[in-house]
Amino acid sequence: MGKFRIRGGRKLEGNVKVIGAKNAILPILAAVILTRKQVVLYDFPHLADVENMLLILKSIGCRIKRENSTLIIDPSDIKSWMIPDRHVKEIRSSIVMLGAVLARMKKAVITYPGGCEIGQRPINLHLQGLRQLGVVITESHGYLHCEAANMAGADIHLDYPSVGATENIMLAATCAKGRTTIRNAAKEPEITDLQNFINSMGGKVSGAGSNTIVIEGVESFHETEYTVIPDRIVAGTYLIAAAITGSEIVVENVILDHIQAVVNKLREAGCTFTPYRGKGLDAIGIKAPERLRAIEHTKTHPYPGFPTDMQALLMSALTVAEGTSIITENIFENRFKHVPELIRMGACIRTEGKVAVIQGVPVLRGAEVSAGDLRGGAALVMAGLRAEGETIIDNIRHIERGYDKLDMYLRSIGADIERI
Ligand code: UD1
């Protein structure tokens, strides 16, 4: 198992490029099996979660070729409707395969995905939505047996705008008879990317990005070529890297609207930004002060609110800000695993329930710490960039679930980080 060694205190400079979004490519890989024709995906990120999803696709009969950052998938010959346990346990978000397999095979068997590092993560909203489409779901011995012989469009109101439930229902509904409306749908950019991908194969989905999504069932899909959106959380991570080290960098290949909530918070902390709107994708320059200012209160919310996936990263920057900051985590119940590790590095943080109070300190000290989850692990990398001396981060398999060569990209802008 790898570790990161970081020698902190270096300023960062130069340009760094963001790659395709993990949370966009995962549901898109599930959606690939809606068609029987070839799909070409450009700019896919090399991540452990993506590899796992590709193994699931292979196990049900997809043929996959890779050429650098291009994936060529032939889903013409899918024979299985059993989604293998091993991978579902490994990567929780593979639950979106359920909607796609139901659409294609009209039945599916999947193991019940358990909780994970950041919380319980129930799937009741996914199952309620699928049942409303006419899917008959029975549970036995930890498995969900699903039959979808008569799927028909329905009017579905989600109790909460769950990202995964919205995606799962969208996927199943593409092959249901008639029109499905999802109300109180998640509005995350990855949902819009999924809509655009499905439509690029001949689907009829509209409304993604708003809280009402309409899906007209279609009979068949054609081939497609598609480029996934850049990863807004990876972009945010580089902005935090600059902010915590008092540096000036340019982050390329971003969609400015997608990172607005993070930019606003870092502006409050004293950073200045230069947006570059290009013909294709945008870039953003960030210039951070020597010492950040505290941010009065940050609350995580569904998009376009401040993303829960940036909570730990923002907290790491605030550990060295001048003054006291408050963060409330509203989405997941167990998302402060990075706090004891940041405290080992000299941070002053108190938590109570879903609230963290961060009293800024002038210096962090390098220490041996351990990544407990993906974004919490990345937050420790950020703290290591700023800390005096050497930081060793253990358990980086969590980080590598969501960051493709984070060490290499950070080195390219001047960080002293290596994988050991
Ligand atoms: C997705 C993202 C994850 C991000 C999260 C919130 C992927 C692969 N992962 O996760 O990075 O942190 O959105 O932006 O895209 N809930 C229920 N019942 C359900 C489903 C969800 O109670 O059936 C609850 C969850 O426990 C959680 C909240 O709703 O408290 C949000 O979950 P959801 O939006 O579904 O997140 P994910 O799709 O799992």
XYZ file of C-alpha atoms and ligand atoms in Angstrom:
459
model
C 0.000 0.000 0.000
C 1.475 3.355 -1.016
C 2.148 6.452 1.019
C 2.761 10.070 0.125
C 5.815 11.875 1.502
C 5.474 15.648 1.390
C 8.077 18.212 2.356
C 5.961 21.252 3.078
C 6.473 24.988 2.812
C 7.051 25.306 -0.927
C 5.247 27.924 -3.001
C 3.388 26.598 -6.033
C 3.508 28.200 -9.468
C 2.501 27.531 -13.055
C -0.456 25.905 -14.752
C -2.180 22.652 -13.891
C -4.836 20.861 -15.947
C -7.965 19.155 -14.662
C -9.019 15.804 -16.102
C -12.436 14.157 -16.580
C -14.780 13.975 -13.583
C -15.008 10.762 -11.565
C -18.610 11.407 -10.585
C -19.550 12.019 -14.223
C -17.761 9.060 -15.802
C -19.166 6.491 -13.327
C -22.866 6.910 -14.234
C -21.881 7.408 -17.899
C -20.112 4.029 -17.861
C -23.335 2.510 -16.519
C -25.323 4.271 -19.267
C -23.072 2.751 -21.951
C -25.033 -0.500 -21.750
C -28.260 1.197 -22.834
C -26.964 0.897 -26.407
C -25.873 -2.183 -28.371
C -23.508 -0.057 -30.454
C -19.935 1.093 -29.900
C -19.246 3.932 -27.451
C -16.045 5.987 -27.462
C -15.247 8.016 -24.338
C -12.478 10.620 -24.376
C -10.474 12.050 -21.500
C -11.429 9.375 -18.972
C -9.601 9.582 -15.630
C -7.429 6.609 -14.547
C -8.928 5.982 -11.136
C -9.477 2.958 -8.946
C -13.265 3.541 -8.966
C -13.297 3.746 -12.756
C -11.248 0.526 -13.036
C -13.769 -1.212 -10.819
C -16.656 -0.016 -12.941
C -14.865 -1.294 -16.059
C -14.492 -4.704 -14.374
C -18.251 -4.756 -13.764
C -18.887 -3.932 -17.422
C -16.497 -6.693 -18.509
C -18.088 -9.213 -16.170
C -21.518 -8.698 -17.736
C -20.170 -8.998 -21.279
C -18.784 -5.647 -22.534
C -15.624 -5.655 -24.622
C -13.302 -2.789 -23.711
C -10.263 -1.320 -25.465
C -8.148 1.565 -24.222
C -5.938 3.940 -26.117
C -4.270 6.405 -23.715
C -7.179 8.427 -22.336
C -9.735 6.995 -24.751
C -12.041 4.091 -23.950
C -13.748 2.101 -26.678
C -16.587 -0.031 -25.365
C -18.613 -2.607 -27.267
C -21.749 -3.429 -25.255
C -23.434 -5.482 -28.014
C -23.118 -8.798 -26.284
C -24.327 -8.393 -22.725
C -25.609 -11.660 -21.331
C -25.629 -11.242 -17.584
C -27.933 -9.306 -15.297
C -25.984 -10.238 -12.164
C -23.906 -7.313 -10.930
C -20.911 -8.913 -9.185
C -20.781 -8.537 -5.378
C -17.082 -7.983 -5.118
C -17.144 -4.776 -7.142
C -20.355 -3.450 -5.628
C -18.768 -3.765 -2.197
C -15.579 -2.136 -3.478
C -17.292 0.847 -5.074
C -20.555 1.968 -3.661
C -21.517 4.132 -6.605
C -21.774 0.989 -8.771
C -25.389 0.950 -7.500
C -26.146 3.059 -10.620
C -25.562 -0.120 -12.637
C -28.928 -1.275 -11.311
C -30.978 1.232 -13.350
C -28.888 0.594 -16.473
C -29.035 -3.224 -16.247
C -32.813 -3.043 -15.686
C -33.192 -0.852 -18.762
C -31.170 -3.248 -20.892
C -32.000 -6.705 -19.480
C -35.379 -6.066 -17.787
C -34.034 -7.770 -14.682
C -31.090 -7.445 -12.314
C -29.567 -8.967 -9.209
C -27.305 -6.855 -7.032
C -25.976 -7.183 -3.527
C -27.141 -4.589 -1.039
C -24.338 -1.999 -0.920
C -23.351 -1.359 2.676
C -22.416 1.907 4.324
C -18.993 3.397 3.741
C -16.349 5.572 5.368
C -18.459 8.719 5.265
C -21.798 7.362 6.432
C -24.674 4.899 6.197
C -25.626 5.836 2.658
C -29.021 4.134 2.326
C -30.562 3.467 -1.112
C -34.242 3.758 -0.152
C -34.808 6.640 -2.590
C -33.289 4.649 -5.472
C -35.565 1.690 -4.739
C -38.705 3.791 -4.177
C -38.193 5.477 -7.540
C -37.584 2.198 -9.375
C -40.679 0.656 -7.762
C -42.727 3.596 -9.026
C -41.533 2.719 -12.543
C -43.027 -0.743 -12.037
C -39.874 -2.615 -11.033
C -40.677 -5.487 -8.669
C -37.930 -5.677 -6.049
C -37.557 -8.477 -3.519
C -34.806 -8.695 -0.941
C -33.336 -11.970 0.240
C -30.045 -12.870 1.945
C -28.579 -9.426 1.284
C -29.479 -9.445 -2.416
C -31.962 -7.345 -4.348
C -33.789 -9.317 -7.048
C -35.364 -6.919 -9.512
C -37.830 -7.658 -12.336
C -38.711 -4.929 -14.806
C -40.788 -6.667 -17.474
C -43.420 -3.889 -17.461
C -41.586 -0.671 -16.741
C -43.751 2.372 -17.412
C -43.126 6.090 -17.020
C -44.211 7.649 -13.728
C -44.293 10.906 -11.836
C -41.652 10.539 -9.123
C -41.062 13.014 -6.321
C -37.789 12.489 -4.472
C -37.914 13.256 -0.739
C -34.335 14.507 -1.050
C -32.391 15.465 -4.218
C -30.100 12.427 -4.080
C -27.498 12.367 -6.862
C -27.361 8.562 -7.118
C -31.146 8.086 -6.943
C -31.692 10.701 -9.666
C -29.143 8.934 -11.898
C -30.534 5.454 -11.263
C -34.111 6.503 -12.014
C -32.998 8.424 -15.141
C -31.179 5.339 -16.425
C -34.070 2.938 -15.853
C -36.643 5.406 -17.207
C -34.866 5.733 -20.573
C -36.331 2.336 -21.486
C -39.679 2.587 -19.638
C -42.811 3.036 -21.749
C -43.881 6.672 -21.887
C -42.812 9.711 -19.886
C -41.135 9.832 -16.481
C -40.877 13.047 -14.488
C -38.425 13.270 -11.575
C -39.276 16.142 -9.242
C -36.901 17.478 -6.591
C -34.148 15.912 -8.708
C -30.467 16.525 -7.939
C -29.066 19.460 -9.945
C -25.368 18.530 -9.908
C -23.441 19.128 -13.171
C -22.741 15.386 -13.362
C -26.503 14.815 -13.813
C -26.489 17.196 -16.776
C -23.486 15.352 -18.202
C -25.360 12.056 -17.889
C -28.370 13.597 -19.674
C -26.133 14.885 -22.479
C -24.454 11.497 -22.843
C -27.785 9.619 -22.981
C -29.094 12.114 -25.547
C -25.924 11.719 -27.628
C -26.992 8.064 -28.089
C -30.533 9.025 -29.104
C -32.189 9.320 -25.679
C -34.824 11.930 -24.869
C -33.978 13.461 -21.512
C -34.516 17.118 -20.648
C -34.440 19.402 -17.641
C -31.198 18.188 -15.995
C -29.632 21.037 -14.039
C -33.106 22.112 -12.842
C -35.102 20.292 -10.183
C -37.457 18.645 -12.693
C -36.126 16.103 -15.169
C -38.301 14.593 -17.897
C -37.377 11.301 -19.559
C -39.234 9.946 -22.585
C -38.698 6.199 -22.976
C -37.102 5.188 -26.288
C -36.863 1.840 -28.076
C -33.192 1.835 -28.983
C -29.961 3.808 -28.812
C -27.180 4.330 -31.361
C -23.378 4.641 -31.178
C -21.714 7.727 -29.729
C -18.466 9.522 -28.981
C -18.358 11.650 -25.857
C -16.001 13.687 -23.659
C -16.864 13.858 -19.940
C -16.856 17.190 -18.099
C -13.768 18.192 -16.085
C -13.729 17.273 -12.408
C -14.924 20.270 -10.371
C -13.674 18.730 -7.115
C -10.187 18.154 -8.523
C -10.238 21.776 -9.781
C -11.279 22.872 -6.282
C -8.454 20.797 -4.805
C -5.849 22.697 -6.853
C -7.415 26.006 -5.790
C -7.098 24.912 -2.154
C -3.473 23.863 -2.783
C -2.722 27.411 -3.953
C -4.759 28.978 -1.140
C -3.116 27.044 1.687
C 0.414 27.697 0.412
C -0.081 31.416 -0.380
C 0.644 30.759 -4.057
C -0.392 31.947 -7.482
C -1.344 29.307 -10.100
C -3.656 28.824 -13.075
C -6.071 25.895 -13.137
C -6.902 24.895 -16.704
C -9.773 22.886 -18.162
C -12.525 23.944 -15.796
C -16.136 25.030 -16.179
C -16.278 28.248 -14.174
C -19.943 27.905 -13.189
C -19.223 24.520 -11.624
C -16.611 25.878 -9.204
C -18.386 29.109 -8.268
C -19.277 28.071 -4.705
C -15.632 27.249 -3.936
C -14.327 30.416 -5.614
C -16.760 32.523 -3.550
C -15.538 30.981 -0.286
C -11.863 31.416 -1.157
C -12.578 35.004 -2.150
C -14.026 35.534 1.330
C -10.717 34.177 2.658
C -8.781 36.831 0.724
C -7.852 35.079 -2.551
C -8.236 36.910 -5.864
C -9.248 35.243 -9.115
C -8.761 35.835 -12.826
C -11.217 33.898 -14.982
C -10.229 33.041 -18.545
C -13.251 32.112 -20.623
C -12.127 30.170 -23.647
C -13.929 28.958 -26.747
C -14.017 25.473 -25.306
C -13.283 25.070 -21.627
C -12.256 27.811 -19.234
C -9.275 28.404 -16.949
C -8.977 30.291 -13.681
C -6.043 32.055 -12.066
C -5.854 32.227 -8.278
C -3.604 34.457 -6.178
C -3.631 33.718 -2.474
C -2.475 36.039 0.330
C 0.404 35.022 2.645
C -2.205 34.213 5.259
C -5.883 33.470 4.566
C -8.679 35.109 6.543
C -11.113 32.939 8.482
C -14.507 32.285 6.856
C -17.384 32.938 9.195
C -19.619 29.982 8.327
C -19.630 27.426 5.504
C -22.518 24.982 5.198
C -22.505 22.089 2.766
C -25.588 21.776 0.555
C -26.625 20.050 -2.670
C -25.472 21.850 -5.856
C -25.252 24.792 -6.413
C -24.486 25.052 -2.672
C -21.026 24.448 -1.230
C -20.178 20.800 -2.059
C -19.728 18.264 0.723
C -16.842 16.842 -1.321
C -14.933 20.116 -0.729
C -15.658 20.327 3.007
C -12.502 18.585 4.257
C -10.356 20.414 1.702
C -11.654 23.840 2.711
C -11.181 22.913 6.360
C -7.500 22.128 5.787
C -6.997 25.633 4.339
C -8.859 27.237 7.245
C -6.604 25.544 9.823
C -3.965 28.188 9.022
C -6.303 31.151 8.454
C -6.313 34.196 10.710
C -9.316 33.888 13.034
C -12.038 31.336 13.720
C -14.119 29.596 11.051
C -17.186 27.374 11.332
C -18.152 24.549 8.977
C -21.456 22.655 9.097
C -21.610 19.318 7.246
C -25.234 18.795 6.226
C -24.992 15.909 3.764
C -23.093 12.995 5.338
C -23.076 12.085 9.023
C -19.518 10.811 9.298
C -17.454 13.213 7.293
C -15.006 14.616 9.868
C -12.515 11.726 9.822
C -9.751 14.090 8.754
C -10.154 16.196 11.905
C -8.048 14.085 14.341
C -5.339 13.812 11.664
C -5.283 17.580 11.080
C -5.047 18.033 14.857
C -1.962 15.769 14.853
C -0.444 18.290 12.459
C -1.077 21.140 14.893
C -4.531 22.308 13.790
C -6.977 23.555 16.402
C -10.412 22.123 15.591
C -13.377 21.171 17.756
C -16.378 19.265 16.452
C -19.799 18.716 17.847
C -22.241 16.687 15.774
C -22.185 18.125 12.293
C -20.410 21.360 13.241
C -16.660 22.002 13.254
C -15.059 25.098 14.756
C -11.622 25.807 13.349
C -9.364 28.232 15.166
C -6.614 29.231 12.757
C -3.008 28.608 13.827
C 0.096 30.248 12.300
C 1.877 26.973 11.502
C 1.138 23.309 10.874
C 3.811 20.700 11.586
C 4.560 17.674 9.429
C 3.412 14.373 10.967
C 2.579 10.770 10.122
C -1.125 10.707 9.342
C -3.581 8.369 7.690
C -6.240 8.979 5.017
C -9.631 7.772 6.300
C -11.614 8.567 3.162
C -11.117 10.058 -0.284
C -11.583 13.815 0.215
C -10.411 13.723 3.831
C -7.199 12.124 2.540
C -6.776 14.857 -0.059
C -7.255 17.425 2.718
C -4.245 15.918 4.510
C -2.181 16.308 1.330
C -3.148 19.993 1.295
C -2.127 20.393 4.943
C 1.156 18.616 4.175
C 1.934 21.147 1.425
C 1.747 23.926 4.000
C 3.218 22.177 7.063
C 6.765 22.695 8.294
C 8.891 19.594 7.751
C 7.868 16.189 6.476
C 4.371 14.716 6.323
C 3.792 11.036 5.596
C 0.256 10.102 4.540
C -0.674 6.464 4.848
C -3.619 4.628 3.262
C -3.502 6.653 0.041
C -5.612 4.020 -1.724
C -8.540 6.135 -0.525
C -7.098 9.193 -2.272
C -6.384 7.274 -5.460
C -10.051 6.358 -5.753
C -10.685 9.920 -6.884
C -7.398 11.518 -7.982
C -5.413 10.412 -11.010
C -1.685 10.996 -10.265
C -2.299 13.752 -7.715
C 1.393 13.689 -6.740
C 2.544 14.154 -10.336
C 0.199 17.084 -10.981
C 1.196 18.793 -7.710
C 4.897 18.237 -8.494
C 4.373 19.876 -11.883
C 3.465 23.118 -10.082
C 6.359 22.949 -7.646
C 5.203 20.794 -4.711
C 7.694 18.457 -3.058
C 5.575 15.305 -2.932
C 6.392 11.726 -3.825
C 4.681 8.376 -3.676
C 6.714 5.913 -1.585
C -22.761 11.541 -4.847
C -21.292 11.659 -5.143
C -20.512 12.040 -3.881
C -21.096 13.304 -3.259
C -22.600 13.153 -3.068
C -23.273 14.429 -2.580
C -20.950 10.082 -6.940
C -20.338 8.816 -7.390
N -20.801 10.384 -5.645
O -22.934 10.476 -3.917
O -19.145 12.265 -4.240
O -20.494 13.521 -2.011
O -23.234 12.779 -4.312
O -23.016 15.472 -3.471
O -21.502 10.828 -7.730
N -29.650 9.348 0.788
C -30.707 8.672 1.370
N -31.333 7.705 0.638
C -30.973 7.406 -0.643
C -29.898 8.097 -1.223
C -29.255 9.064 -0.483
O -31.057 8.916 2.515
O -31.595 6.515 -1.254
C -28.911 10.378 1.565
C -27.453 9.980 1.789
O -27.296 9.145 2.911
C -26.795 11.327 1.986
C -27.598 12.241 1.062
O -28.834 11.561 0.809
O -26.955 11.764 3.310
C -26.901 12.564 -0.237
O -26.614 11.382 -0.934
P -26.551 11.301 -2.536
O -26.862 12.634 -3.123
O -27.368 10.138 -2.953
O -25.033 11.003 -2.768
P -24.377 9.860 -3.650
O -25.097 9.752 -4.948
O -24.205 8.639 -2.836
